[in-house]
Amino acid sequence: MAGVNAISIVVLNDVAMDTARRIQEHFPGSNVHGLACRVNADIAYEDFGAHLRELYAANTPIVALCSAGIVIRALASSLDDKRAEPPVLAVAQDASAVVPLLGGTRGVNVIARDIGAALGIAPAITTSGELRFGQCLLAPPEGYALADIEHGKRFVSDLLAGETMRIEGRAPWLDDAVLPRADDASRVVRITPRVAGDGLVIHPRCVIAWVDHADVDVTECLRVALREHELSPLALAAIVAPFGEMTSNALAKAARAFDVPLRFCESMLFTETYVGQGTALHLADAPVDPDSIGQARGTLTVIGLGPGCAELMTPAAKSALADAQDILGYETYVRMASPFRSDQRAHMTDNCEELQRARHAFELASEGHRVVVVSSGDPGVFAMASAVFEALDDGYAAHPEWRTVKFAIVPGVSAPLATAACAGAPLGHDFCVLSLSDNLKPWDVIEKRIAHACEADLAMAFYNPLSKARPSQFDRAMEIVRRYRVPHTPVVLGRDIGRPGETLRVVTLGELHGGLVDMRTMVIVGSSTTRAVGDWLYTPRWYK
Ligand code: SAH
């Protein structure tokens, strides 16, 4: 997935910003991350160490503009994590030095050279093989995979100790490397999709597996087929199947097992093919770009951004955003989810166009895009998740292609939860949530529900309390509440919670009126047991 692991440039203060932006210009799609209280960057973080470890665990290349020591100490506890070793570099704030630290086989030295060139300085390369040969033999370019890192390291040590080498197969990226070549060399670099025992083996990803019917254990069939033809699983570029197999779990499992993309098209024309049980292996003579074959299975993920601030957005929502190609939503929320990389597209619409937005999301997803629809708070609470299902329900017969889209809903921190937390624990016992908007339901239903909720003595969280189109409805709603609750019942008014200009007020039901609320306010009315302790409000867990 191109761009997902775009470089993160991390700065601690304003002094480093200039250098950070110079580096950013050379890496399209990269973002500058800045310490929230000190610097205004593309992405704000609160804790340097925690943020660096989060990026590292997500396999994100890191360029930190601070001392190498700070980076080493911050990442020390993460180094045992064998699943990730993204490139990590330290760059001096004044652009005078670039030091590659980690990610030798993931091209850290290439990035160091690029940054060095951009800043007009020599990178501090310390890898002996690379210094000698001008190339890291163990970091082949995209489209190729190193068979075995330990073999590789031994191979490079042998060359450093004076052995000679030759190349079998095509390795265009090594054409200019200063290597100790000899026609009769005993050490061989083999560029081949086949399993090969000795030397430095690099597999071009040039094998395409076509799976006709996914009604078998695809993973096992492919393993057998590859083994029969002595092809390395690392040479697999993609698994391809007909459109009709898009929702197959066996295929998805196989793609995960081989860590390759899954693509779909009507049929494939092959020249050199090995046919096995339900599968055919095709060998191209150079690495194949999976994106050039048919399309992927599209995904549609509806996410909740939380009330507004980055800290209250879940990691699952963040990772869905990082993975997205298209982001759809009401303009305010799409902005809340930004910044986006240059390879991502934002589609902003008016707040009232929910169904149209949902249909658009399906269209994009059924073309194979990774689509994210954003809501504030939780997407399943008066928000886009239901709208997306309404669209699916409506279009179910007319758009069979929508049904193949891979669906997910990622929950978020809903406004009453964020507001309640600011005030204490007013929702600590039974409560209900009600929207006061009569756009999509009749007002008499709203009145009836308020009365029932009051009668049941539930604490109540009111969404959409008031709009310009219905200025007096909030007061009418509270009139009903007053029939059941005493005037000193505590009421929490949270406005723009988690957003700039956040305000929190506690008033009594007696003081409450429509002039205190607007569409950006969350209103929590306590139950008969909601009480104050110091500056806090809470509803005890017991009930008499
Ligand atoms: N899906 C959202 C709710 C959307 S309805 C959620 O789960 O929070 C919109 C209403 O939610 C607004 O009229 C307001 O009453 C409330 N709301 C949403 N975000 C808020 C915030 N940050 N602060 C206060 N109220 C908010």
Coordinates of N, CA, C and O in Angstrom, one line a residue, residues 429 456-457 527-529 531 540-544:
H429 N -25.0 5.9 36.5 CA -26.1 4.9 36.7 C -26.9 4.9 35.4 O -26.4 5.4 34.4
A456 N -39.0 7.1 34.2 CA -38.1 6.0 34.6 C -36.9 6.5 35.4 O -36.1 5.8 35.8
D457 N -36.9 7.8 35.7 CA -35.8 8.4 36.5 C -34.4 8.1 35.9 O -33.5 7.9 36.6
S527 N -30.4 12.6 37.1 CA -31.6 11.9 37.6 C -31.8 12.4 39.0 O -31.2 13.3 39.5
S528 N -32.8 11.7 39.7 CA -33.1 12.2 41.1 C -31.9 12.1 42.0 O -31.9 12.7 43.1
T529 N -31.0 11.2 41.7 CA -29.9 10.9 42.6 C -28.6 11.6 42.3 O -27.6 11.5 43.0
R531 N -25.7 14.2 42.1 CA -25.4 15.1 43.2 C -24.0 15.7 43.0 O -23.2 15.2 42.2
P540 N -24.6 8.3 41.8 CA -24.1 7.1 42.5 C -24.6 5.8 41.8 O -25.6 5.8 41.1
R541 N -23.8 4.7 42.0 CA -24.2 3.4 41.4 C -25.4 2.8 42.0 O -26.0 1.9 41.5
W542 N -25.6 3.1 43.3 CA -26.7 2.5 44.0 C -28.0 3.2 43.8 O -28.0 4.3 43.2
Y543 N -29.1 2.6 44.1 CA -30.4 3.2 43.9 C -31.3 2.7 45.0 O -31.4 1.6 45.3
K544 N -32.0 3.7 45.6 CA -33.0 3.3 46.6 C -34.4 3.4 46.2 O -34.7 4.3 45.4

